[in-house]
Amino acid sequence: MAPNAFDTDAGNGGETHQHVPERGPHGAAEAHLTTNQGIRVSDNQNSLKSGERGPALLEDFVLREKIFHFDHERIPERIVHARGSAAHGFFEAVEDISDLTKAALFTKGQKTPVFVRFSTVAGGAGSVDTPRDVRGFAVKFYTTEGNWDLVGNNIPVFFIQDAIKFPDLIHAVKMEADKAYPQAGSAHDTFWDWASLMPEATHMLMWAMSDRTLPRSFRTMEGFGIHTFQLVNAAGQAHFVKFHWKPKLGLQSTIWDEALKLQAADNDYHRRDLHEAIASGAYPEWRLGVQVFDKAFADAQAYDVLDATKVIPEEDVPVRIIGRLVLDRNPDNFFAETEQVAFCPANIVPGVDFTDDPLLQGRLFSYLDTQKSRLGTANFHQLPINAPKCPMMNFQRDGQMQMAVPKGRANYEPNSLAAHGEDGGPRECPVTGFRTSTAPTGADEAGDKLRVRAERFADHYSHARLFWVSQTKSEQAHIASSFVFEMSKVGLEQVPPRMVANLRNVDEGLAQRVADGLGIDLPPKAKAAKAPVDMKPSDALSIHKNMKTTLEGRSVGVLIADGSDATELTSVVDAITGAGGRPLIVAPKVGGAVLSNGKRMKADGQLAGSPSQIFDAVAIVLSEDGCKGLMGQGAAVQFVMDAFGHLKAIGASAAAKPLLDKAGVKADAGVTDLSKTFIEAASRRFYDREPDLRQLA
Ligand code: HDE
């Protein structure tokens, strides 16, 4: 009989059972591989067979358990926000706001651990990072008083005013029911059919068609709680608040062509950026701000503060900074943490409260409900990533996957067991427990039961118009082009005119431009439920007005080839690093290039796989010969051409000029030599290069 692997103590991943193999690379001191029952596994490479070439045996519990577990390793993905990336960090309260809230996490100086998940909305878990889409910005605060989840987005308004419309919105925007495409994008019939029939979505559409939906990085986007919430102080006084996350690096977005090409260059662009930033110690950071207002202010506005399709201009109510969020640790395991984390707007702590926003009210039910189906058990709160870090005690028992072993027989309340020497379990906390704020929120709580929307929710265009007039000319051009692009993908003839008819209520110039771009006649203006009014432009709504001129957090692709000048290269690399940027060397071969001093410089990326869209600026450090060699390489010409087209700074050695000429680069302030001027240029973008802008002027 041939010797059997199970007869040996090999355990090394050997491919043969003919002899006892040597110890494998893990060495003898390594932990032993076992089954889930703790039985040591002797051979993880060969299944148990009847004879050398015989069938596998049912008896092989090692094989069966391994395959069984593998078969069940996927769980249903989130119905929305399926694709996400997350990180651990902390929130630090930097101001005393005890006048506003009694929440312990807002005690000045208090640090609270957090887990933050960023996401796209429409695509599946395996879709790309850079489609035109809203981004989720969900923060779980593990406070000393329980978990508070601020489950927001990177846009301060939403498509709808009432939760009952949410399934229709999501059905319409996701891949079409019959074809299962497009994946992760809104440029298709069903979305625009729905959107053009939904005037209340117009404001959000303006944001969605702007570069807000093309963030350069999670680190350069804002976050918003969207709804009006309440903060409640120790005396029970309540104030209305809107929550804002402001990125330390300022705002930055890509432009459409760049976002498209990023999808080809790196599907995981944002996930990688977040991970690498944290791994390198460049911790992403945001300030938490609140807009605080009272009922008198709320009542005085033309719009309703409970309407999630409206902003409160920062010029009317300034954002008060109360804390900072720092992400300083990558998850150890994607599935256990990022995939299994369950955020829920209903998770709230004493000192924070809801309002009667009808969109928020629907969310309070949905998240727990969907998580039961996604995570398979009512006990998902016990998963380490979801469990509170403060004591948690109640009488909820049993259910699938109960991980705790509750002791004693007290599983009901009230009970008198404690009075008779038994453990009676936890008791209610009338003083410190969560009490719903009784402050009036403006809603008519005592009203009749009605399926209606308040009259004050009827103006669907004024805030869309406010958004439009607050943009720079270049941002307006992007919005107009996005509407044209998205609707150029719509086959239903009735949809584009209907959408343009709505846009006429926002801005006649925008509507005309979209009609021209689509090649259709300007349709009659849609009848507005309430006539829009002009509002004062708000700088806070523009990306361009909130960008920072800095190299911090930005990367520069440094293109080299054989013969590149070593001194020139060192000086530009040092200057980039000195200004807080990240230089990454790109060469035709990943092994690098031999510089003028005869030394080999290793590359971070091969030219063919490192197009310029993955960088914020490029430096072209070439000798005459090196330049000649690259002139014939499409990837090199494209590298420069795209950097120019994507409005990025290009710093180049004098010898690289022929390559720049071939790529169609025209002289402007963003095209420099490799001196200090380049570092300044690399800290921003050059929007005046865009042809659209000139057309508009
Ligand atoms: Fe969500 N949303 N949503 N949503 N949402 C979910 O919960 C829902 C809305 C947001 O990283 C789901 O666990 C309804 C607004 C984020 O895990 C689900 C309505 C805002 C995330 C759900 C809304 C959001 C979700 C899917 C209309 C910004 C990802 C999986 C009333 C303030 C959280 C899950 C993460 C996820 C329902 C509208 C943000 C189905 C019914 C408005 C960031 O429960």
XYZ file of C-alpha atoms and ligand atoms in Angstrom:
741
model
C 0.000 0.000 0.000
C 1.256 3.483 -0.862
C 2.035 5.648 2.160
C -0.786 8.133 2.819
C -0.284 11.817 3.600
C -2.605 11.426 6.607
C -0.145 8.924 8.015
C 2.572 11.522 8.153
C 3.133 14.621 10.235
C 4.272 16.498 7.144
C 1.844 19.459 7.166
C 3.927 21.417 4.692
C 1.819 21.774 1.596
C 3.846 19.052 -0.179
C 2.561 17.860 -3.527
C 3.432 14.208 -3.084
C 2.462 11.435 -0.745
C 5.325 9.213 -1.811
C 7.649 10.272 0.930
C 7.655 12.433 4.041
C 8.358 15.926 2.692
C 10.642 18.518 4.251
C 9.210 21.286 6.431
C 7.706 24.021 4.286
C 8.482 27.723 4.249
C 6.492 28.380 7.416
C 8.942 26.383 9.524
C 8.262 24.161 12.506
C 7.561 26.974 14.944
C 4.489 28.180 13.025
C 0.948 27.790 14.347
C -0.739 24.586 13.254
C -3.430 24.592 10.573
C -6.641 23.084 11.941
C -10.225 22.547 10.893
C -12.924 24.738 12.431
C -13.252 22.066 15.108
C -9.581 22.450 16.047
C -8.435 19.172 14.486
C -4.911 19.543 13.098
C -4.701 19.214 9.328
C -1.851 17.062 8.096
C -2.126 17.773 4.363
C -3.862 20.802 2.899
C -2.984 19.991 -0.730
C -4.301 16.470 -1.365
C -7.843 15.271 -0.797
C -8.504 11.794 0.571
C -8.894 9.314 -2.288
C -9.665 5.687 -2.690
C -6.369 4.545 -4.178
C -3.818 6.737 -5.863
C -6.043 7.678 -8.850
C -9.374 6.823 -7.302
C -12.405 9.007 -6.472
C -12.351 11.460 -3.572
C -14.008 10.085 -0.455
C -17.059 11.613 1.234
C -15.345 10.837 4.493
C -12.785 13.600 3.869
C -13.997 16.077 6.482
C -11.030 18.373 5.802
C -12.007 18.782 2.141
C -15.727 19.023 2.865
C -15.373 21.651 5.562
C -12.985 23.738 3.457
C -15.234 23.751 0.390
C -18.392 24.204 2.486
C -16.990 27.327 4.081
C -15.755 28.654 0.765
C -19.209 28.135 -0.772
C -20.714 30.471 1.810
C -18.084 33.171 1.932
C -20.158 35.819 0.159
C -23.091 37.614 1.726
C -25.708 39.703 -0.086
C -24.187 43.029 -1.029
C -25.775 46.277 0.116
C -28.787 47.147 -2.037
C -27.253 50.625 -2.354
C -23.746 51.813 -1.466
C -22.420 48.306 -2.187
C -18.942 49.436 -3.126
C -17.115 50.996 -0.234
C -13.773 51.575 1.412
C -13.242 52.289 5.061
C -10.812 53.234 7.783
C -10.512 53.529 11.537
C -9.689 56.751 13.303
C -10.848 59.117 15.986
C -13.034 62.133 16.470
C -11.849 64.858 18.799
C -14.156 67.512 20.205
C -12.318 70.816 19.942
C -14.917 73.257 21.316
C -17.055 73.424 24.386
C -20.588 73.121 23.039
C -22.318 72.179 26.277
C -24.693 75.063 25.507
C -25.886 72.953 22.580
C -25.584 69.329 23.613
C -25.016 67.078 26.559
C -23.582 64.288 24.340
C -20.410 63.006 26.015
C -18.586 62.753 22.695
C -18.815 66.540 22.343
C -17.113 67.250 25.673
C -14.150 69.451 24.769
C -10.983 67.345 24.449
C -12.864 64.019 24.333
C -11.503 61.556 21.759
C -13.908 58.978 20.390
C -12.915 56.017 18.187
C -14.644 55.978 14.799
C -14.998 53.757 11.754
C -15.739 55.577 8.496
C -16.962 54.018 5.259
C -16.996 55.873 1.940
C -18.999 54.435 -0.918
C -20.518 54.909 -4.320
C -24.272 54.396 -4.492
C -25.366 52.734 -7.703
C -22.684 50.189 -8.602
C -22.206 46.675 -7.249
C -19.508 45.783 -4.742
C -17.078 44.916 -7.532
C -17.691 48.049 -9.602
C -15.219 50.863 -10.143
C -14.364 53.734 -7.811
C -14.750 56.657 -10.183
C -18.147 56.674 -11.911
C -20.243 59.833 -11.816
C -22.080 59.079 -8.584
C -22.884 60.422 -5.152
C -20.453 59.244 -2.454
C -21.557 57.879 0.915
C -19.757 59.275 3.946
C -20.830 57.137 6.908
C -19.273 57.620 10.336
C -19.728 55.289 13.296
C -18.742 56.958 16.575
C -18.107 54.390 19.323
C -18.985 56.814 22.138
C -18.935 56.138 25.864
C -22.736 56.379 25.727
C -23.252 53.986 22.847
C -22.830 54.078 19.080
C -23.851 57.135 17.102
C -23.939 56.729 13.317
C -23.885 59.853 11.176
C -24.714 58.258 7.835
C -24.232 61.023 5.312
C -23.238 61.745 1.734
C -20.782 64.069 -0.002
C -23.667 66.230 -1.235
C -25.828 68.229 1.216
C -29.171 67.509 -0.426
C -31.000 64.467 -1.738
C -33.138 63.518 -4.752
C -36.441 63.145 -2.923
C -38.457 64.645 -0.112
C -40.167 61.500 1.103
C -38.763 58.030 1.811
C -41.640 56.340 -0.003
C -39.962 57.336 -3.299
C -36.602 55.741 -2.488
C -37.154 52.257 -3.979
C -38.287 53.869 -7.274
C -35.270 56.155 -7.386
C -32.903 53.267 -6.760
C -34.629 50.904 -9.180
C -34.446 53.612 -11.843
C -30.774 54.451 -11.339
C -29.385 50.948 -10.954
C -28.697 48.788 -14.014
C -31.847 48.348 -16.080
C -34.050 45.479 -14.976
C -34.012 43.566 -18.270
C -30.478 44.228 -19.522
C -28.453 44.427 -16.314
C -26.544 47.434 -17.624
C -25.195 50.027 -17.300
C -23.323 49.234 -14.135
C -22.646 52.074 -11.694
C -23.864 54.937 -13.851
C -26.932 57.130 -14.218
C -26.556 57.800 -17.964
C -29.439 55.635 -19.123
C -33.154 55.655 -19.934
C -34.751 54.600 -16.694
C -32.897 57.036 -14.474
C -33.614 60.062 -16.637
C -37.166 58.953 -17.278
C -37.727 58.973 -13.521
C -35.655 62.125 -12.910
C -37.400 64.169 -15.587
C -40.743 63.292 -13.967
C -39.522 64.384 -10.539
C -39.111 68.187 -10.290
C -38.051 67.904 -6.628
C -34.918 66.056 -7.824
C -33.738 69.050 -9.882
C -31.563 70.567 -7.158
C -29.800 67.257 -6.478
C -29.387 66.702 -10.223
C -27.456 69.965 -10.437
C -25.049 68.656 -7.802
C -24.917 65.219 -9.404
C -24.044 66.726 -12.794
C -21.328 68.876 -11.213
C -17.803 67.708 -10.405
C -18.969 66.892 -6.848
C -19.709 63.416 -8.143
C -16.165 63.075 -9.523
C -14.084 63.534 -6.359
C -10.341 63.364 -6.826
C -10.057 61.497 -3.547
C -12.207 60.730 -0.520
C -9.744 62.990 1.261
C -10.788 65.999 -0.795
C -14.538 65.787 -0.518
C -16.963 67.251 1.971
C -19.502 65.210 3.896
C -22.969 66.209 5.051
C -25.568 64.784 7.427
C -28.137 66.224 4.969
C -31.168 66.159 7.245
C -31.819 68.715 9.911
C -31.064 67.070 13.260
C -31.385 68.384 16.800
C -28.777 68.868 19.494
C -30.168 68.783 23.006
C -28.384 70.219 26.055
C -28.506 69.113 29.696
C -31.386 71.491 30.378
C -33.414 69.833 27.638
C -33.151 72.803 25.260
C -32.983 71.780 21.629
C -31.427 73.486 18.616
C -31.686 72.519 14.982
C -28.401 71.546 13.319
C -26.989 70.530 9.967
C -23.716 68.569 10.114
C -20.803 69.328 7.750
C -17.460 67.554 7.264
C -14.827 69.903 5.762
C -11.682 68.254 4.362
C -8.385 69.612 5.625
C -6.887 69.390 2.132
C -9.641 71.528 0.627
C -11.983 70.364 -2.126
C -10.758 68.727 -5.316
C -12.481 66.909 -8.096
C -11.440 65.361 -11.364
C -12.921 66.294 -14.726
C -15.050 63.888 -16.743
C -12.478 62.679 -19.277
C -10.009 62.108 -16.470
C -12.567 60.152 -14.422
C -13.329 57.957 -17.436
C -9.664 57.246 -18.010
C -9.096 56.615 -14.307
C -11.551 53.753 -14.601
C -9.291 52.155 -17.149
C -6.095 53.005 -15.273
C -7.144 51.884 -11.816
C -10.555 50.532 -10.827
C -9.614 50.949 -7.192
C -8.320 54.480 -7.443
C -10.066 55.875 -4.356
C -9.659 52.747 -2.280
C -5.940 52.650 -3.032
C -5.553 56.378 -2.369
C -7.178 56.068 1.061
C -5.190 52.989 1.990
C -1.857 54.378 0.815
C -2.388 57.748 2.478
C -3.036 56.095 5.822
C -0.254 53.551 5.411
C 2.207 56.369 4.670
C 1.154 58.400 7.711
C -0.581 61.142 5.693
C -3.744 60.771 7.761
C -6.895 62.070 6.089
C -8.572 64.708 8.197
C -11.843 66.641 8.285
C -13.320 69.314 10.531
C -16.825 68.709 11.829
C -18.975 71.794 11.685
C -22.565 72.544 12.573
C -25.002 75.097 11.308
C -27.107 75.895 14.350
C -30.482 77.595 14.140
C -33.728 77.796 16.016
C -37.380 77.473 15.239
C -37.760 81.200 14.657
C -35.127 81.032 11.906
C -36.712 77.893 10.486
C -40.150 79.490 10.375
C -38.772 82.615 8.703
C -37.374 80.776 5.642
C -39.236 80.439 2.370
C -38.284 76.753 2.282
C -38.825 74.106 4.926
C -35.761 73.076 6.958
C -37.208 69.560 7.143
C -37.024 69.293 3.345
C -33.899 67.295 2.386
C -33.812 68.838 -1.096
C -32.802 72.224 0.339
C -29.554 73.685 1.680
C -29.273 76.333 4.322
C -26.779 78.753 2.760
C -23.653 79.135 4.879
C -23.981 82.858 4.362
C -27.294 82.711 6.265
C -26.077 80.349 8.988
C -22.291 80.020 9.213
C -20.706 76.654 9.923
C -19.343 76.479 13.458
C -16.375 74.086 13.749
C -16.706 71.780 16.747
C -14.399 68.837 16.136
C -11.960 67.014 13.922
C -11.945 63.575 12.393
C -8.661 61.800 11.689
C -8.382 58.450 9.913
C -5.186 56.802 11.086
C -5.610 53.049 10.735
C -6.469 50.823 7.805
C -8.822 47.913 8.448
C -7.083 44.593 9.089
C -9.642 42.663 7.128
C -11.930 43.983 4.403
C -14.748 41.500 4.925
C -14.839 41.462 8.714
C -14.809 45.232 8.962
C -15.681 47.172 5.797
C -18.182 44.643 4.478
C -19.811 43.693 7.760
C -20.076 47.149 9.250
C -23.708 48.149 9.643
C -24.504 51.852 9.868
C -27.927 53.010 10.945
C -29.232 56.577 11.225
C -31.394 55.349 14.119
C -28.252 54.743 16.215
C -28.233 57.922 18.227
C -26.932 59.021 21.643
C -28.377 61.270 24.347
C -27.803 64.877 23.296
C -28.533 64.261 19.599
C -32.020 63.779 18.185
C -33.992 63.382 14.979
C -36.459 65.758 13.382
C -39.606 65.060 11.431
C -37.883 65.192 8.041
C -39.984 62.604 6.148
C -36.891 61.287 4.388
C -35.058 60.734 7.651
C -38.041 59.036 9.224
C -38.046 56.405 6.459
C -34.344 55.810 6.897
C -34.802 55.098 10.583
C -36.617 51.912 9.656
C -34.728 50.811 6.559
C -31.178 50.221 7.727
C -31.825 47.743 10.508
C -34.242 45.953 8.266
C -31.825 45.565 5.359
C -28.986 44.581 7.663
C -30.928 41.626 9.006
C -31.152 40.315 5.460
C -27.551 41.225 4.587
C -25.904 39.885 7.730
C -28.346 37.052 8.282
C -29.113 37.416 11.973
C -30.590 39.811 14.496
C -27.317 39.445 16.391
C -25.129 41.334 13.900
C -24.563 44.022 16.539
C -22.238 41.521 18.207
C -19.762 41.556 15.326
C -16.642 43.353 16.587
C -16.971 46.190 14.054
C -20.573 46.866 15.062
C -20.404 46.266 18.805
C -20.416 49.316 21.040
C -17.238 49.867 23.025
C -19.230 50.808 26.142
C -21.102 48.241 28.288
C -24.136 46.772 26.529
C -26.735 44.874 28.580
C -30.320 43.976 27.894
C -32.716 41.059 27.813
C -32.642 40.455 24.094
C -31.713 36.785 23.793
C -31.188 33.956 21.398
C -31.484 34.204 17.633
C -29.094 32.890 15.018
C -25.420 33.244 15.831
C -25.759 34.347 19.424
C -22.114 34.758 20.381
C -22.518 35.628 24.046
C -23.419 33.175 26.790
C -25.942 35.042 28.948
C -25.950 33.719 32.504
C -28.824 33.257 34.908
C -32.548 33.187 34.308
C -33.287 36.895 34.261
C -34.376 37.429 30.687
C -37.349 39.643 31.405
C -38.012 42.915 33.162
C -39.293 43.947 35.654
C -38.268 41.045 37.858
C -37.783 40.608 41.577
C -34.919 38.144 41.313
C -32.284 40.542 42.626
C -34.269 41.104 45.824
C -34.019 37.369 46.459
C -30.335 36.876 45.868
C -30.302 36.133 42.142
C -28.843 38.252 39.364
C -31.764 40.362 38.221
C -29.996 41.830 35.199
C -29.860 45.466 34.077
C -32.410 48.159 34.923
C -33.749 51.200 33.078
C -31.860 54.493 33.517
C -34.479 57.225 33.919
C -31.841 59.914 34.399
C -29.043 59.046 31.983
C -31.066 57.059 29.459
C -31.995 58.424 26.021
C -35.108 60.568 26.137
C -36.682 61.857 22.977
C -36.591 65.635 22.815
C -39.953 67.209 23.400
C -38.963 70.478 21.787
C -41.303 71.396 18.924
C -39.717 70.673 15.545
C -42.149 72.656 13.496
C -44.197 69.664 12.468
C -47.881 69.344 13.175
C -47.605 66.223 15.329
C -51.233 66.380 16.348
C -52.512 66.640 12.774
C -54.849 64.325 10.918
C -53.455 61.316 9.110
C -52.755 62.539 5.573
C -50.750 61.346 2.593
C -49.614 64.828 1.611
C -46.577 67.021 1.415
C -46.476 70.359 3.113
C -46.972 73.403 0.897
C -43.575 74.670 2.077
C -41.937 71.720 0.238
C -43.362 72.889 -3.122
C -40.546 75.060 -4.481
C -38.288 72.714 -6.434
C -36.179 75.182 -8.383
C -34.946 78.118 -6.264
C -32.177 76.087 -4.618
C -31.169 74.519 -7.923
C -30.855 78.056 -9.277
C -28.865 79.080 -6.196
C -26.464 76.207 -6.862
C -26.077 77.223 -10.520
C -25.349 80.898 -9.845
C -22.836 79.969 -7.129
C -20.596 78.060 -9.567
C -17.625 79.394 -11.504
C -17.992 79.632 -15.300
C -15.884 76.518 -15.647
C -18.019 74.581 -13.170
C -21.138 75.691 -15.019
C -19.635 74.406 -18.252
C -19.036 71.021 -16.619
C -22.621 70.829 -15.402
C -24.033 71.685 -18.825
C -21.775 69.111 -20.497
C -22.773 66.432 -17.993
C -26.467 66.933 -18.680
C -25.724 66.659 -22.395
C -23.593 63.542 -21.966
C -26.051 61.757 -19.684
C -29.043 62.469 -21.866
C -27.155 61.603 -25.025
C -27.290 58.052 -23.652
C -31.075 58.152 -23.280
C -33.047 56.408 -26.000
C -36.535 57.451 -24.838
C -37.340 60.446 -27.028
C -39.751 62.038 -24.570
C -37.157 62.308 -21.804
C -34.583 64.947 -22.872
C -37.208 67.610 -23.782
C -38.961 66.961 -20.460
C -35.689 67.399 -18.598
C -34.744 70.548 -20.508
C -38.243 71.920 -19.808
C -37.494 71.522 -16.081
C -34.047 73.112 -16.458
C -35.642 76.251 -17.926
C -36.894 76.920 -14.410
C -33.306 76.786 -13.162
C -31.558 78.868 -15.809
C -32.501 79.665 -19.382
C -28.848 79.686 -20.486
C -28.271 76.218 -19.042
C -31.422 74.865 -20.672
C -30.473 76.362 -24.044
C -26.990 74.961 -23.841
C -28.236 71.468 -23.022
C -30.797 71.637 -25.839
C -28.068 72.774 -28.262
C -25.730 70.036 -27.060
C -28.400 67.423 -27.679
C -29.489 68.984 -30.967
C -33.139 69.400 -29.909
C -35.486 72.387 -29.956
C -35.949 74.271 -26.720
C -39.203 72.870 -25.259
C -41.747 75.075 -23.445
C -40.861 75.723 -19.831
C -42.249 73.167 -17.347
C -44.931 74.516 -15.053
C -43.434 74.954 -11.592
C -45.500 73.942 -8.560
C -44.237 77.165 -7.021
C -42.458 79.935 -8.916
C -38.731 79.964 -8.136
C -37.044 82.998 -6.666
C -33.469 84.290 -6.922
C -31.240 83.744 -3.906
C -27.893 85.318 -3.089
C -25.007 83.197 -4.530
C -23.150 81.115 -1.946
C -19.396 80.543 -2.343
C -19.597 77.459 -0.130
C -21.386 75.586 -2.920
C -18.501 75.811 -5.376
C -15.589 73.380 -5.481
C -13.267 75.839 -7.179
C -13.814 78.482 -4.533
C -12.929 75.970 -1.828
C -9.798 74.418 -3.279
C -6.462 74.849 -1.553
C -3.301 75.714 -3.439
C -1.079 73.088 -1.880
C 0.986 70.076 -2.849
C 0.026 68.375 0.398
C -1.843 65.177 -0.361
C -1.069 65.447 -4.095
C 1.098 63.145 -6.167
C 3.412 64.075 -9.018
C 4.326 61.586 -11.742
C 7.976 62.068 -12.665
C 8.667 60.654 -16.117
C 12.269 59.577 -16.734
C 14.159 57.516 -19.280
C 17.752 56.420 -19.808
C 20.015 59.463 -19.709
C 17.791 61.682 -17.501
C 19.860 64.230 -15.635
C 20.493 62.914 -12.118
C 20.899 66.356 -10.532
C 17.755 67.727 -12.158
C 15.818 64.658 -11.054
C 17.017 64.804 -7.455
C 16.241 68.470 -7.183
C 12.671 68.154 -8.482
C 11.967 65.059 -6.371
C 13.281 66.849 -3.258
C 11.250 69.950 -4.028
C 8.069 67.890 -4.389
C 8.695 66.051 -1.127
C 9.666 69.289 0.593
C 6.329 70.823 -0.364
C 4.434 67.846 1.116
C 3.758 66.142 -2.227
C 4.407 62.557 -3.245
C 6.790 62.028 -6.190
C 6.346 58.770 -8.104
C 8.883 57.781 -10.722
C 7.539 56.546 -14.046
C 9.836 54.956 -16.634
C 9.379 52.901 -19.801
C 10.558 49.861 -17.836
C 9.613 49.172 -14.233
C 13.205 48.257 -13.509
C 13.891 51.958 -13.995
C 16.339 53.945 -16.090
C 20.079 54.585 -16.080
C 20.608 58.260 -15.247
C 23.291 60.666 -16.494
C 25.533 59.662 -13.585
C 25.436 56.009 -14.632
C 23.280 54.998 -11.679
C 20.010 53.141 -12.093
C 16.877 54.798 -10.746
C 14.111 52.310 -9.984
C 10.612 53.224 -11.133
C 7.437 53.182 -9.057
C 5.441 52.396 -12.153
C 5.889 51.370 -15.754
C 4.840 54.055 -18.229
C 2.310 51.819 -19.994
C 0.510 51.134 -16.706
C 0.931 54.549 -15.075
C -0.949 57.084 -17.193
C -0.899 60.687 -16.023
C -4.503 60.640 -14.788
C -3.389 58.862 -11.625
C -1.242 61.904 -10.740
C -2.106 65.486 -9.834
C 0.751 66.968 -11.867
C 3.640 65.650 -13.974
C 7.344 66.382 -14.264
C 9.078 65.318 -17.472
C 12.784 64.860 -16.762
C 14.427 63.801 -20.011
C 17.702 64.074 -21.893
C 17.663 64.810 -25.627
C 18.159 61.132 -26.429
C 15.648 60.057 -23.820
C 13.102 62.404 -25.338
C 13.797 61.110 -28.834
C 13.251 57.558 -27.613
C 9.903 58.427 -26.031
C 8.587 60.407 -29.021
C 7.759 57.132 -30.744
C 5.926 55.703 -27.731
C 2.181 56.364 -27.704
C 2.044 56.012 -23.914
C 4.579 58.835 -23.468
C 2.763 61.205 -25.825
C -0.555 60.334 -24.184
C 0.987 60.852 -20.734
C 1.741 64.471 -21.571
C -1.365 65.069 -23.704
C -3.720 63.899 -20.941
C -1.892 65.855 -18.254
C -2.446 68.976 -20.358
C -6.041 68.077 -21.228
C -6.815 67.323 -17.590
C -5.639 70.804 -16.658
C -2.580 69.684 -14.708
C 0.768 71.362 -14.300
C 3.539 70.063 -16.547
C 7.116 70.817 -15.517
C 9.674 69.751 -18.106
C 13.399 69.779 -18.789
C 14.346 71.911 -21.797
C 15.243 68.734 -23.709
C 11.664 67.426 -23.333
C 10.178 70.209 -25.490
C 9.753 68.070 -28.651
C 7.625 65.600 -26.661
C 5.471 68.434 -25.322
C 5.060 69.818 -28.851
C 4.065 66.413 -30.191
C 1.472 66.128 -27.402
C -0.037 69.471 -28.428
C 0.932 71.271 -25.218
C 0.465 75.043 -25.492
C 2.394 77.478 -23.325
C 0.526 78.736 -20.279
C 1.107 79.304 -16.571
C 0.766 75.566 -15.922
C 3.583 74.624 -18.298
C 6.869 75.365 -16.587
C 10.487 74.391 -16.252
C 11.487 72.299 -13.268
C 12.171 75.237 -10.959
C 10.140 76.443 -8.001
C 7.510 77.715 -10.417
C 6.620 74.097 -11.128
C 5.972 73.349 -7.446
C 3.577 76.288 -7.275
C 1.856 75.236 -10.488
C 1.590 71.606 -9.354
C -0.419 72.749 -6.342
C -3.425 73.631 -8.469
C -5.196 73.116 -11.811
C -5.571 75.276 -14.893
C -9.249 75.511 -15.657
C -8.769 78.266 -18.208
C -7.350 75.663 -20.615
C -10.811 74.286 -21.222
C -12.319 74.936 -24.633
C -15.844 74.882 -23.178
C -15.033 77.931 -21.142
C -14.134 79.942 -24.213
C -17.328 78.871 -25.955
C -19.364 80.078 -23.019
C -17.624 83.438 -22.732
Fe -29.253 55.252 2.644
N -29.392 53.222 2.721
N -31.240 55.376 2.345
N -29.121 57.257 2.371
N -27.299 55.140 2.874
C -28.381 52.359 2.900
O -28.370 50.513 4.389
C -32.124 54.392 2.565
C -30.153 58.126 2.156
C -26.429 56.186 2.974
O -21.380 52.495 4.191
C -28.829 50.946 3.131
O -26.867 49.045 5.300
C -33.467 54.889 2.431
C -29.741 59.476 2.374
C -25.074 55.703 3.101
O -22.691 50.881 4.872
C -30.366 51.075 3.122
C -33.346 56.204 2.107
C -28.423 59.394 2.708
C -25.186 54.311 3.079
C -30.563 52.545 2.867
C -31.964 56.511 2.067
C -28.057 58.012 2.698
C -26.572 53.992 2.940
C -28.217 49.942 2.175
C -34.464 57.184 1.817
C -27.472 60.533 3.031
C -24.032 53.328 3.143
C -27.254 49.100 2.970
C -35.275 57.468 2.941
C -27.847 61.252 4.237
C -23.666 52.975 4.549
C -27.441 49.520 4.337
C -22.474 52.038 4.540
C -27.080 52.695 2.915
C -31.791 53.083 2.832
C -31.488 57.789 1.710
C -26.717 57.595 2.975
C -31.093 50.205 2.109
C -34.729 54.069 2.597
C -30.607 60.733 2.269
C -23.807 56.535 3.230
O -30.916 50.710 4.345
